XYZ file of C-alpha atoms in Angstrom:
762
model
C 36.637 56.362 6.324
C 38.752 56.689 9.286
C 36.230 54.082 10.915
C 36.855 51.681 7.936
C 40.677 52.123 8.349
C 40.151 51.132 12.091
C 38.082 48.309 11.362
C 40.567 47.034 8.767
C 43.413 47.271 11.059
C 41.650 45.502 14.058
C 40.557 42.524 11.733
C 44.030 41.737 10.814
C 46.041 42.905 13.939
C 48.734 40.547 14.900
C 48.179 38.238 11.851
C 50.736 36.630 9.682
C 48.576 37.823 6.913
C 47.976 41.326 7.401
C 46.382 43.010 4.670
C 46.973 46.521 5.753
C 50.604 45.945 5.573
C 50.520 44.400 2.073
C 47.765 46.059 0.092
C 46.999 49.693 -0.391
C 43.977 51.324 0.995
C 41.871 51.250 -2.255
C 42.441 47.478 -2.404
C 41.397 46.861 0.887
C 38.146 48.658 0.478
C 37.675 46.601 -2.780
C 37.891 43.465 -0.499
C 35.571 44.616 2.148
C 33.142 45.563 -0.666
C 33.491 42.451 -2.425
C 33.009 40.421 0.800
C 29.867 37.974 0.876
C 29.462 38.945 4.486
C 27.942 42.169 5.754
C 30.636 44.663 7.758
C 29.772 47.859 9.574
C 31.594 49.687 12.516
C 30.253 52.151 15.171
C 32.116 54.538 17.375
C 31.907 54.572 21.078
C 28.375 56.680 20.817
C 27.069 53.849 18.678
C 27.207 56.038 15.420
C 27.752 54.162 12.193
C 31.101 54.906 10.858
C 31.337 52.277 7.993
C 28.945 49.970 6.197
C 29.877 47.692 3.154
C 27.637 47.007 0.158
C 26.493 43.716 1.831
C 25.318 45.590 4.755
C 23.259 48.060 2.563
C 21.722 44.792 0.744
C 20.470 43.078 3.723
C 19.478 46.159 5.731
C 17.703 47.657 2.777
C 19.142 51.265 3.200
C 21.808 52.931 1.589
C 25.000 54.146 3.448
C 24.162 57.655 3.078
C 21.098 57.101 5.234
C 23.113 55.289 7.642
C 26.438 56.848 8.289
C 26.776 59.210 11.289
C 23.521 57.873 12.891
C 23.057 56.276 16.022
C 22.375 52.531 15.184
C 19.657 52.032 17.802
C 17.672 55.098 16.418
C 17.677 53.139 13.116
C 16.587 50.248 14.644
C 14.652 51.230 17.733
C 12.634 47.807 17.971
C 15.915 45.945 18.769
C 16.591 47.647 21.961
C 16.114 45.503 24.884
C 16.500 42.369 22.959
C 18.995 39.630 23.479
C 20.901 40.834 20.310
C 21.071 44.367 21.967
C 22.526 43.168 24.856
C 25.089 41.181 23.077
C 26.273 44.331 21.400
C 26.376 46.125 24.562
C 28.683 43.169 26.057
C 31.174 43.568 23.538
C 31.118 47.513 23.913
C 31.430 47.388 27.667
C 33.475 44.503 28.388
C 35.773 44.887 25.412
C 35.314 41.191 24.183
C 34.397 39.596 20.963
C 31.299 37.690 20.719
C 29.270 35.450 18.047
C 25.940 34.627 17.870
C 23.063 33.932 15.626
C 19.422 35.554 15.551
C 16.498 36.119 13.486
C 15.958 39.521 12.331
C 12.219 40.650 12.105
C 13.540 43.834 10.389
C 14.904 42.146 7.374
C 13.121 38.961 7.807
C 16.274 36.874 7.806
C 18.453 34.609 9.990
C 21.977 36.258 10.707
C 25.160 34.911 12.089
C 27.106 37.705 13.872
C 30.597 38.188 14.915
C 31.469 41.522 16.707
C 34.742 42.650 18.055
C 36.025 45.906 20.138
C 37.743 48.153 17.812
C 39.504 51.220 19.408
C 36.668 52.817 21.517
C 33.606 51.448 19.378
C 33.266 48.111 17.798
C 33.275 46.190 14.423
C 30.691 43.467 13.248
C 30.288 41.604 10.419
C 27.260 39.177 9.790
C 26.219 36.893 7.233
C 22.716 35.732 5.965
C 22.102 32.019 6.935
C 18.541 31.814 6.228
C 19.109 29.371 3.620
C 21.184 27.226 5.970
C 18.423 27.462 8.575
C 15.856 26.492 5.939
C 17.710 23.407 4.798
C 17.946 22.541 8.483
C 13.940 23.012 8.844
C 13.404 21.000 5.717
C 15.719 18.064 6.842
C 14.170 18.377 10.625
C 10.797 17.927 8.728
C 11.860 15.142 6.554
C 13.263 13.123 9.689
C 10.008 13.960 11.653
C 8.000 12.497 8.830
C 10.124 9.380 8.254
C 10.437 8.466 12.241
C 6.607 9.083 12.458
C 5.998 6.976 9.434
C 8.582 4.292 10.632
C 6.929 4.053 14.075
C 3.458 4.108 12.526
C 4.015 0.973 10.518
C 3.318 -2.459 11.891
C 6.075 -4.122 10.313
C 9.372 -4.776 12.012
C 11.656 -2.344 10.488
C 15.479 -2.378 11.527
C 19.168 -1.799 10.258
C 21.855 -3.574 11.492
C 25.836 -3.188 11.145
C 28.050 -5.698 9.863
C 28.456 -7.418 13.439
C 24.633 -7.883 13.420
C 24.082 -5.084 15.986
C 21.149 -2.982 15.741
C 21.562 0.742 14.934
C 17.991 1.334 13.984
C 14.669 -0.174 14.995
C 10.972 0.773 14.888
C 8.643 0.741 17.768
C 6.833 -2.361 16.520
C 10.131 -4.122 16.026
C 11.550 -3.151 19.520
C 8.088 -4.230 21.157
C 8.251 -7.535 19.476
C 11.247 -8.030 21.747
C 9.388 -6.466 24.684
C 11.885 -3.549 25.226
C 12.063 0.033 23.853
C 13.827 0.905 20.626
C 16.807 2.590 22.644
C 17.401 -0.651 24.609
C 18.075 -2.531 21.214
C 20.765 -0.155 19.880
C 24.124 -1.929 19.672
C 22.755 -5.447 20.804
C 22.415 -8.262 18.397
C 19.613 -10.795 17.919
C 20.944 -13.206 20.719
C 19.703 -10.660 23.283
C 16.221 -10.992 22.496
C 15.640 -14.048 20.394
C 16.208 -18.000 21.173
C 19.824 -18.601 20.365
C 19.138 -21.094 17.316
C 16.677 -18.570 15.804
C 19.257 -15.824 16.315
C 22.051 -17.704 14.878
C 20.177 -18.767 11.991
C 19.475 -14.968 11.165
C 22.900 -14.351 11.672
C 23.840 -17.132 9.027
C 21.531 -15.607 6.577
C 22.843 -11.995 6.986
C 26.452 -13.097 6.741
C 25.597 -14.628 3.167
C 23.948 -11.479 2.298
C 26.825 -9.434 3.394
C 29.382 -11.548 1.509
C 27.423 -11.882 -1.677
C 25.925 -8.428 -1.592
C 22.655 -9.830 -2.650
C 19.405 -8.987 -1.020
C 17.110 -11.534 0.501
C 13.637 -11.121 -0.753
C 10.384 -12.220 1.066
C 12.127 -15.050 2.999
C 9.719 -16.822 5.094
C 11.013 -17.901 8.558
C 9.968 -18.287 12.269
C 10.373 -15.332 14.417
C 8.782 -13.915 17.592
C 5.356 -11.916 17.797
C 4.656 -8.796 19.982
C 3.636 -11.015 22.971
C 6.660 -13.381 22.659
C 4.672 -15.929 20.627
C 5.994 -17.885 17.790
C 5.047 -16.512 14.328
C 5.704 -16.898 10.768
C 7.313 -14.003 9.214
C 8.166 -12.702 5.698
C 11.637 -11.115 5.856
C 13.441 -8.739 3.218
C 16.881 -7.974 3.876
C 18.932 -5.862 1.572
C 22.569 -4.504 1.628
C 23.009 -1.077 3.091
C 26.066 1.019 1.551
C 27.234 4.578 2.260
C 27.452 7.310 -0.272
C 30.997 5.827 -1.450
C 29.337 2.518 -2.124
C 31.047 0.610 0.644
C 28.934 -1.949 2.427
C 28.135 -0.862 6.021
C 25.308 -3.080 7.123
C 21.927 -4.327 6.205
C 18.252 -3.089 6.338
C 15.671 -5.336 7.316
C 11.699 -5.684 7.053
C 9.973 -8.332 8.807
C 6.275 -8.777 8.246
C 4.018 -11.083 10.317
C 2.157 -13.285 7.736
C 0.432 -15.650 10.184
C -2.885 -14.020 9.727
C -2.795 -11.129 7.405
C 0.624 -11.514 5.412
C 0.411 -7.548 4.860
C 2.177 -4.886 6.751
C 4.249 -2.133 5.943
C 7.744 -1.132 6.933
C 9.985 2.178 7.053
C 13.337 2.986 7.606
C 15.209 6.239 8.596
C 18.619 7.576 7.300
C 20.066 10.162 9.559
C 22.134 13.094 8.153
C 23.158 16.338 9.974
C 24.594 19.643 8.851
C 27.782 21.431 10.404
C 27.904 24.807 11.115
C 28.866 27.109 8.651
C 32.347 28.827 8.737
C 33.231 32.514 7.658
C 34.321 33.053 4.199
C 37.984 32.640 3.249
C 39.480 35.739 1.802
C 42.497 35.297 -0.552
C 44.420 38.271 -2.289
C 47.133 37.517 -4.925
C 49.091 39.288 -7.549
C 48.400 39.189 -11.501
C 50.251 36.101 -11.386
C 48.008 34.404 -8.788
C 50.756 34.301 -6.111
C 49.167 34.566 -2.716
C 49.607 37.904 -0.979
C 47.228 37.718 2.074
C 45.539 34.492 3.738
C 42.885 35.290 6.391
C 42.035 33.521 9.278
C 38.960 31.863 8.010
C 40.989 30.528 5.109
C 43.322 28.796 7.596
C 40.311 27.269 9.470
C 38.867 26.176 6.053
C 41.852 24.839 4.022
C 44.078 23.776 7.151
C 47.054 25.771 5.753
C 48.613 28.298 7.840
C 49.415 31.890 6.058
C 52.876 31.326 6.483
C 52.722 28.071 4.595
C 51.025 29.720 1.435
C 52.147 33.310 1.261
C 54.096 33.748 -2.171
C 52.916 30.583 -3.749
C 50.402 30.215 -6.476
C 47.093 29.503 -5.582
C 46.880 26.525 -7.831
C 49.711 24.866 -6.107
C 47.821 24.828 -2.825
C 44.125 24.804 -4.093
C 43.780 23.169 -7.258
C 40.290 24.086 -8.754
C 37.566 21.864 -10.189
C 34.540 23.386 -11.722
C 31.160 21.844 -11.003
C 29.685 23.088 -14.360
C 30.747 21.503 -17.429
C 31.071 24.886 -19.242
C 33.327 26.536 -16.734
C 37.230 26.292 -16.985
C 40.163 28.222 -15.605
C 40.467 29.959 -18.906
C 36.812 30.926 -19.210
C 37.297 32.269 -15.300
C 40.159 34.353 -16.317
C 38.516 35.722 -19.351
C 35.210 36.665 -17.596
C 37.419 38.265 -14.677
C 39.312 40.448 -17.329
C 36.107 41.443 -19.269
C 33.905 42.061 -16.444
C 36.056 42.659 -13.430
C 34.651 39.586 -11.592
C 33.516 36.072 -11.958
C 31.535 34.024 -9.481
C 30.637 30.375 -9.499
C 30.803 26.983 -7.630
C 34.170 24.980 -7.419
C 35.562 21.939 -5.790
C 38.965 22.405 -3.742
C 40.556 20.155 -1.069
C 41.755 20.910 2.340
C 45.456 20.104 3.170
C 44.523 16.741 4.436
C 42.858 16.169 1.210
C 39.199 16.389 2.333
C 37.094 17.750 -0.540
C 35.351 20.977 -0.215
C 32.661 22.653 -2.194
C 32.926 26.236 -2.211
C 30.952 29.319 -3.555
C 33.835 31.588 -5.042
C 33.633 35.547 -5.756
C 36.578 36.391 -7.431
C 37.228 40.286 -8.015
C 39.834 42.113 -10.369
C 41.684 44.569 -8.028
C 42.857 47.793 -9.649
C 45.248 50.437 -8.241
C 44.776 54.184 -7.920
C 45.189 54.523 -11.806
C 42.558 51.956 -12.406
C 45.164 49.441 -13.809
C 44.899 45.725 -12.698
C 47.184 44.985 -9.782
C 45.898 41.895 -8.302
C 43.006 39.258 -7.696
C 41.056 38.907 -4.390
C 38.798 35.863 -4.055
C 36.197 35.418 -1.545
C 35.413 31.817 -0.971
C 32.420 30.926 0.836
C 32.411 27.112 2.226
C 28.957 25.333 0.884
C 30.245 21.996 1.777
C 27.882 21.360 4.283
C 25.068 22.858 2.177
C 25.576 20.435 -0.525
C 26.077 17.769 1.351
C 22.661 18.411 3.302
C 20.921 18.905 -0.200
C 22.452 15.393 -1.260
C 21.461 14.087 2.161
C 18.042 15.529 1.859
C 17.595 14.246 -1.863
C 18.938 10.844 -0.891
C 16.819 10.521 2.031
C 13.755 11.492 0.159
C 14.751 8.885 -2.581
C 15.266 6.349 0.172
C 11.903 7.291 1.622
C 10.370 7.049 -1.772
C 11.980 3.621 -2.211
C 10.939 1.958 1.220
C 7.628 2.946 0.947
C 7.327 1.707 -2.653
C 8.195 -1.678 -1.372
C 5.325 -1.610 0.917
C 2.153 -3.468 -0.370
C -0.026 -1.200 1.553
C -1.320 2.189 0.288
C 0.771 4.931 1.839
C 0.076 8.902 1.285
C 0.635 12.069 2.845
C -1.757 15.091 2.245
C -1.303 18.639 3.024
C -4.336 20.733 4.445
C -5.863 21.254 1.144
C -5.863 17.456 0.607
C -3.318 17.607 -2.085
C -0.806 14.577 -2.024
C 2.489 15.511 -1.267
C 3.899 11.861 -0.973
C 2.667 8.669 -2.669
C 3.892 5.038 -2.931
C 3.638 3.085 -5.927
C 0.888 0.803 -4.125
C -1.268 3.832 -3.929
C -0.949 5.256 -7.288
C -1.421 1.945 -9.097
C -5.096 1.902 -7.940
C -5.590 5.069 -9.761
C -3.726 3.773 -12.800
C -0.844 6.625 -12.210
C 2.471 6.890 -11.065
C 3.391 8.351 -7.637
C 4.805 11.665 -9.227
C 1.824 12.114 -11.473
C -0.290 12.029 -8.068
C 1.646 14.359 -6.277
C -0.235 17.766 -6.171
C -3.322 16.507 -7.046
C -6.321 15.839 -4.992
C -8.664 12.434 -4.714
C -11.443 14.481 -6.068
C -9.598 14.686 -9.603
C -8.856 10.958 -9.711
C -11.645 9.297 -8.187
C -14.840 9.095 -10.113
C -16.978 8.198 -7.095
C -18.357 11.431 -5.437
C -19.594 9.209 -2.390
C -16.012 7.770 -1.680
C -14.437 11.235 -1.969
C -16.878 13.052 0.495
C -16.281 9.946 2.853
C -12.560 10.460 2.440
C -12.794 14.172 3.076
C -15.013 13.704 6.184
C -12.355 11.448 8.037
C -9.638 13.852 6.943
C -11.154 16.472 8.515
C -12.149 14.457 11.646
C -8.113 13.794 11.895
C -7.273 17.346 11.447
C -9.902 18.384 14.007
C -9.211 16.151 16.723
C -5.495 16.146 16.231
C -5.783 12.316 16.812
C -5.285 9.166 14.593
C -8.473 7.977 12.839
C -8.823 4.261 12.427
C -11.236 3.183 9.529
C -12.081 -0.569 9.900
C -13.603 -1.148 6.394
C -13.919 1.380 3.443
C -14.029 1.170 -0.143
C -11.673 2.561 -2.955
C -12.779 1.722 -6.498
C -14.477 -1.423 -5.666
C -11.831 -2.912 -3.460
C -12.190 -2.927 0.528
C -9.488 -1.177 2.721
C -8.730 -0.944 6.212
C -7.165 2.738 7.067
C -5.589 4.741 9.589
C -5.032 8.508 9.198
C -2.663 10.079 11.332
C -1.993 14.071 11.472
C 1.701 15.087 11.228
C 2.923 18.075 13.079
C 5.332 20.685 11.819
C 8.146 21.997 14.137
C 5.580 24.734 15.536
C 3.470 21.880 16.558
C 0.520 22.586 13.993
C -0.956 19.694 12.301
C -0.432 20.681 8.718
C -0.111 17.105 7.053
C -2.049 14.063 7.005
C -0.437 10.284 6.801
C -2.506 7.852 5.338
C -2.098 4.107 5.666
C -4.450 1.689 4.063
C -4.225 -2.172 3.887
C -6.274 -4.165 1.285
C -8.623 -6.377 2.996
C -10.685 -7.356 -0.155
C -9.493 -11.107 -0.300
C -10.089 -11.561 3.516
C -13.587 -10.221 3.141
C -14.365 -12.399 0.359
C -13.109 -15.294 2.377
C -15.312 -14.188 5.248
C -18.444 -14.259 2.958
C -17.464 -17.818 1.435
C -17.347 -19.019 5.128
C -20.645 -17.567 5.965
C -21.938 -18.969 2.617
C -20.666 -22.414 3.539
C -22.244 -22.147 6.990
C -25.504 -21.448 5.361
C -25.090 -24.268 3.058
C -24.061 -26.812 5.679
C -27.280 -25.552 7.777
C -29.619 -26.310 4.684
C -28.070 -29.639 4.372
C -28.687 -30.204 8.007
C -32.243 -29.441 7.656
C -32.473 -31.633 4.579
C -30.940 -34.746 6.457
C -33.618 -34.044 9.233
C -36.205 -33.773 6.795
C -34.926 -37.108 5.233
C -35.022 -39.045 8.351
C -38.450 -37.492 9.118
C -39.791 -38.768 5.619
C -38.068 -41.959 5.510
C -39.057 -42.976 8.997
C -42.666 -42.089 7.892
C -42.564 -43.751 4.540
C -40.975 -46.855 6.217
C -43.276 -46.736 9.262
C -46.465 -47.082 7.529
C -45.795 -50.310 5.417
C -44.082 -51.776 8.181
C -47.225 -50.743 10.524
C -49.581 -52.610 7.830
C -47.348 -55.618 7.488
C -47.113 -55.897 11.599
C -50.874 -55.455 11.730
C -51.556 -57.965 9.151
C -49.222 -60.651 10.510
C -50.733 -60.177 13.934
C -54.075 -60.826 12.809
C -52.760 -63.840 10.923
C -51.404 -65.129 14.108
C -54.210 -64.579 16.204
C -57.205 -65.306 13.853
C -55.758 -67.919 11.170
C -58.007 -70.760 12.447
C -61.012 -68.495 12.003
C -60.031 -67.209 8.419
C -60.826 -68.801 5.281
C -58.308 -69.666 2.525
C -59.385 -66.636 0.476
C -59.155 -64.283 3.423
C -55.778 -65.527 4.119
C -54.647 -65.034 0.575
C -56.075 -61.589 0.539
C -54.059 -60.422 3.939
C -50.715 -62.069 2.394
C -51.436 -59.802 -0.726
C -51.383 -57.033 1.332
C -48.115 -58.008 3.097
C -46.748 -58.361 -0.496
C -47.972 -55.059 -1.717
C -46.230 -53.154 1.125
C -43.164 -55.194 0.720
C -43.029 -53.903 -3.025
C -43.614 -50.307 -1.913
C -40.590 -50.674 0.600
C -38.635 -52.061 -2.333
C -39.602 -49.146 -4.478
C -38.539 -46.727 -1.907
C -35.237 -48.537 -1.296
C -34.670 -48.688 -4.915
C -35.192 -44.948 -5.399
C -32.773 -44.027 -2.522
C -29.979 -46.392 -4.254
C -30.603 -45.114 -7.910
C -30.269 -41.514 -6.296
C -27.145 -42.471 -4.456
C -25.624 -44.171 -7.600
C -26.337 -40.760 -9.610
C -24.841 -38.493 -7.222
C -21.576 -40.811 -6.830
C -21.637 -40.667 -10.706
C -21.714 -44.670 -10.802
C -24.230 -44.532 -13.291
C -22.857 -43.742 -16.539
C -24.787 -42.758 -19.747
C -24.797 -45.463 -22.308
C -26.410 -43.746 -25.521
C -27.993 -45.958 -28.122
C -30.221 -45.175 -31.055
C -33.844 -45.718 -30.343
C -37.444 -44.505 -31.174
C -38.124 -41.895 -28.451
C -41.818 -41.603 -29.380
C -42.203 -45.354 -28.863
C -40.760 -45.100 -25.526
C -42.982 -42.304 -24.621
C -46.072 -44.058 -25.685
C -44.913 -47.121 -23.880
C -44.519 -45.354 -20.500
C -48.156 -43.702 -21.119
C -49.475 -47.133 -21.821
C -48.287 -48.433 -18.424
C -49.855 -45.445 -16.513
C -53.257 -45.868 -18.436
C -53.214 -49.475 -17.460
C -52.699 -48.730 -13.655
C -55.126 -45.909 -13.487
C -58.843 -46.210 -12.767
C -59.650 -43.998 -15.617
C -59.473 -40.905 -13.680
C -56.536 -39.242 -15.316
C -56.535 -37.985 -18.691
C -52.962 -38.212 -20.300
C -52.528 -35.982 -23.480
C -49.607 -36.820 -25.481
C -48.158 -34.926 -28.854
C -45.094 -35.695 -30.681
C -43.261 -33.952 -33.335
C -43.733 -36.550 -36.198
C -40.866 -35.615 -38.350
C -38.248 -37.021 -36.335
C -38.484 -39.950 -33.633
C -35.291 -41.657 -33.425
C -32.489 -40.217 -31.101
C -29.277 -41.524 -29.693
C -29.664 -41.279 -25.968
C -29.716 -43.464 -22.785
C -33.241 -45.561 -22.880
C -33.105 -46.429 -19.514
C -32.434 -42.857 -18.076
C -34.960 -41.304 -20.492
C -37.439 -43.899 -19.293
C -36.814 -42.900 -15.715
C -37.026 -39.193 -16.457
C -40.454 -39.514 -18.072
C -41.870 -42.082 -15.597
C -40.785 -39.798 -12.553
C -42.164 -36.460 -14.306
C -45.616 -38.179 -15.103
C -45.816 -39.908 -11.906
C -45.329 -36.456 -10.129
C -47.803 -34.721 -12.326
C -50.336 -37.504 -11.574
C -49.726 -37.491 -7.794
C -50.148 -33.643 -7.459
C -53.146 -33.172 -9.922
C -56.982 -33.664 -9.587
C -58.522 -36.862 -11.198
C -60.624 -34.617 -13.661
C -57.495 -32.465 -14.682
C -55.555 -33.381 -17.912
C -52.074 -33.832 -18.001
C -50.067 -32.723 -21.129
C -46.922 -34.433 -22.343
C -44.982 -32.966 -25.307
C -42.094 -34.399 -27.412
C -40.258 -31.744 -29.549
C -36.939 -32.647 -31.424
C -34.732 -29.401 -32.711
C -31.704 -29.746 -34.788
C -29.521 -30.288 -31.643
C -31.611 -31.280 -28.743
C -34.760 -33.041 -27.880
C -37.162 -31.247 -25.423
C -39.742 -33.076 -23.302
C -42.392 -30.942 -21.385
C -44.975 -32.454 -18.819
C -47.603 -29.941 -17.726
C -50.530 -30.469 -15.228
C -53.101 -28.330 -13.713
C -52.284 -29.478 -10.128
C -51.638 -27.719 -6.733
C -48.485 -25.976 -8.088
C -45.281 -25.217 -6.031
C -44.751 -22.357 -3.611
C -42.168 -19.815 -4.836
C -40.018 -20.387 -1.624
C -39.542 -24.152 -2.547
C -38.550 -23.733 -6.128
C -34.901 -23.577 -5.285
C -35.032 -26.606 -3.127
C -37.220 -28.564 -5.479
C -34.690 -30.834 -6.849
C -32.830 -31.371 -3.433
C -33.005 -34.952 -2.319
C -36.033 -35.587 0.167
C -37.243 -32.003 -0.128
C -41.250 -31.754 -0.611
C -43.111 -28.511 -0.953
C -44.890 -26.869 1.843
C -48.527 -27.471 0.383
C -48.316 -31.257 -0.227
C -50.390 -31.842 2.952
C -51.124 -35.575 3.322
C -50.011 -36.605 -0.317
C -47.670 -39.633 -0.050
C -43.941 -39.323 -1.352
C -40.383 -39.334 -0.697
C -39.103 -36.423 -2.343
C -36.874 -38.500 -4.558
C -38.491 -38.629 -7.823
C -37.531 -35.290 -9.068
C -33.800 -35.337 -7.639
C -33.584 -38.629 -9.456
C -35.087 -37.148 -12.681
C -32.765 -34.032 -12.698
C -29.543 -36.330 -11.858
C -30.521 -38.619 -14.774
C -30.860 -35.430 -17.157
C -27.568 -34.010 -16.141
C -25.722 -37.512 -16.625
C -26.851 -36.882 -20.463
C -25.498 -33.275 -20.583
C -29.127 -31.718 -20.243
C -30.985 -29.566 -18.073
C -34.384 -30.002 -15.954
C -36.364 -26.780 -15.588
C -39.640 -25.993 -13.884
C -42.269 -23.144 -13.948
C -45.185 -23.400 -11.374
C -47.729 -21.093 -9.954
C -49.838 -22.150 -6.597
C -53.224 -23.257 -7.504
C -52.554 -22.954 -11.239
C -50.364 -25.890 -12.141
C -46.793 -26.894 -12.911
C -44.516 -27.455 -16.026
C -41.431 -29.235 -16.294
C -39.022 -28.842 -19.401
C -36.213 -31.572 -20.253
C -33.850 -30.317 -22.652
C -31.187 -32.830 -23.757
C -28.492 -32.414 -26.520
C -28.777 -34.913 -29.140
C -25.784 -37.503 -29.705
C -24.929 -38.106 -33.680
C -22.971 -41.130 -34.913
C -21.388 -38.805 -37.697
C -21.870 -35.724 -39.726
C -23.922 -37.570 -42.374
C -26.602 -38.190 -39.657
C -26.537 -34.763 -38.063
C -26.959 -33.175 -41.523
C -29.837 -35.671 -42.320
C -31.530 -34.838 -38.991
C -30.986 -31.032 -39.506
C -32.562 -31.240 -42.840
C -35.611 -33.346 -41.390
C -36.233 -30.795 -38.653
C -35.967 -27.880 -41.117
């Protein structure tokens, strides 16, 4: 007990608020026992002479096992440590010392103040583990935000109201050809052409005056190599916690090629050092009796300014909980002898403070209430740190939600810790719903999940970023970077994943290749046409030239009949050339849509028989044309000219590529809504490789040999069918034969005719 008296006297020696001079011994003990700091005293032989309840709690030992024992025999593992030498310095040099250290014995961070006291020393220490944890958490958040902001290719920056940069990421600084540190305090005129910089300033002035954000504004800017680029810029007002406008946040994305980048910002906050608890003793009327040095430091009031005044005159109290009030606190104090809770107070200069207050009812030797002692622990910085951390997390979430790319952070087990809206939307979830889950729980494709895990493990094993040029996520294509994140100990325990959607770019590339292949095909067709055209024109011209030369040289030797015969040959070749030119012109008109369908009612059966008669009259009897027609219906409303051309070209084609002794079948069938014409031969057939090009102009199958032709007949027939809203299809087998089918929808004059035809067909 003598040790505790000596410690108490030392603590308040030469103080204007000497507790020992104003309070009974029992009340002083109550104060020491009620403090949130741990207090102990030792004599010159390091024997413990006093420990309070908080010391017992932190050390995990009762005072009966401590008092009278050498502190170093109780904690031998501390001998030789920096803490040990700090205490030795206080004892030997008789000087006060304060220090912080992590105690492996109690597994806590402790803040210690030690003072010489008589021949021994007194020390009080407090548990600051929570503060250290908050600092560590904030440091990790800062590291994550800095890593994320520098990993993004977008230019991200923060400016004050004078357009000066106060934050910029690596990509933004590199676009100016400098480091981020070199941009701080500078405005855009230091790095950009003056006209461009002044335009940026004008846009920013308008934003700062109106308070309205500038969203996805396209403008000219400067690229990483100093080249002009098109950029999409978003600028939003930046306000402090009080809502005051302090600048702007800008995100500039290069949209010259991809128009997809990501941005990230960082909002810095720091914690101030904790201070010792304020100890305030009052009488039952709450008039201040004592006011320690920590109270002076915390509240800014000197002891001589507040002694004798009511606490509420100096420190009005606001309660952070709606269910608390002065009346309820007094009631709890009277009923239970103590009250504890969070309150809001103010310094002398009006600064707001958040305090954790522990109030104890003091009793005299008779057990009667005689006063109140309050131990107030300043948690302002802790509250601000928590608010800053929450605000920073909210701000980080807001920033990454604004990025169209997928941004995710995973832990070692592959569970998502941070997800932006773009990433959550591909799984049909919200970011909050994804946190704590793995890809295997959301992605139904096991192959994709296995690939993700493989690349995640590769990044963790190497400690290096892994770039994936192309991968699929639920049928879309992405370009992905996986970046290991290190904790304060240097271990990679998390993974940052940034994925850009390249599906549209990939589709464009595929279309370009398809267009290239199509162009190549057209070039080959043109070459083939020129070859065919030159061949088809050369033969008649050669015949004409030969006959004219013969007439020129031997006319005097020829009879009139011989001359007439040779002139007839010239006329035949001229007619042949005329037919070729007419086919070319007809196809050109059809392709240019300069030939319009002119439907009229006519007898399609009679038209077919007329065409067949023309062919029968021209043949030498070597072909057998077999024709069948649906007798129940013959009249249609179609274009007779185009129909004649279609039937003529298909029959001509069948005759040309069929042996003379093989039949050719022509069938005409009319349904309720269409007419169908089929031309079937037993000719050479068409190779499968040529079928897809069969209706291309000037294309001829590979097996036609020396059989003449221009490759225009089928192309003209198909165009004539399509001009009437129909379709021309082909079925063929080499060496077996070919069947062409024409199907053209019927055109009716009115509903009555349609019903009549339908009834007839039925």
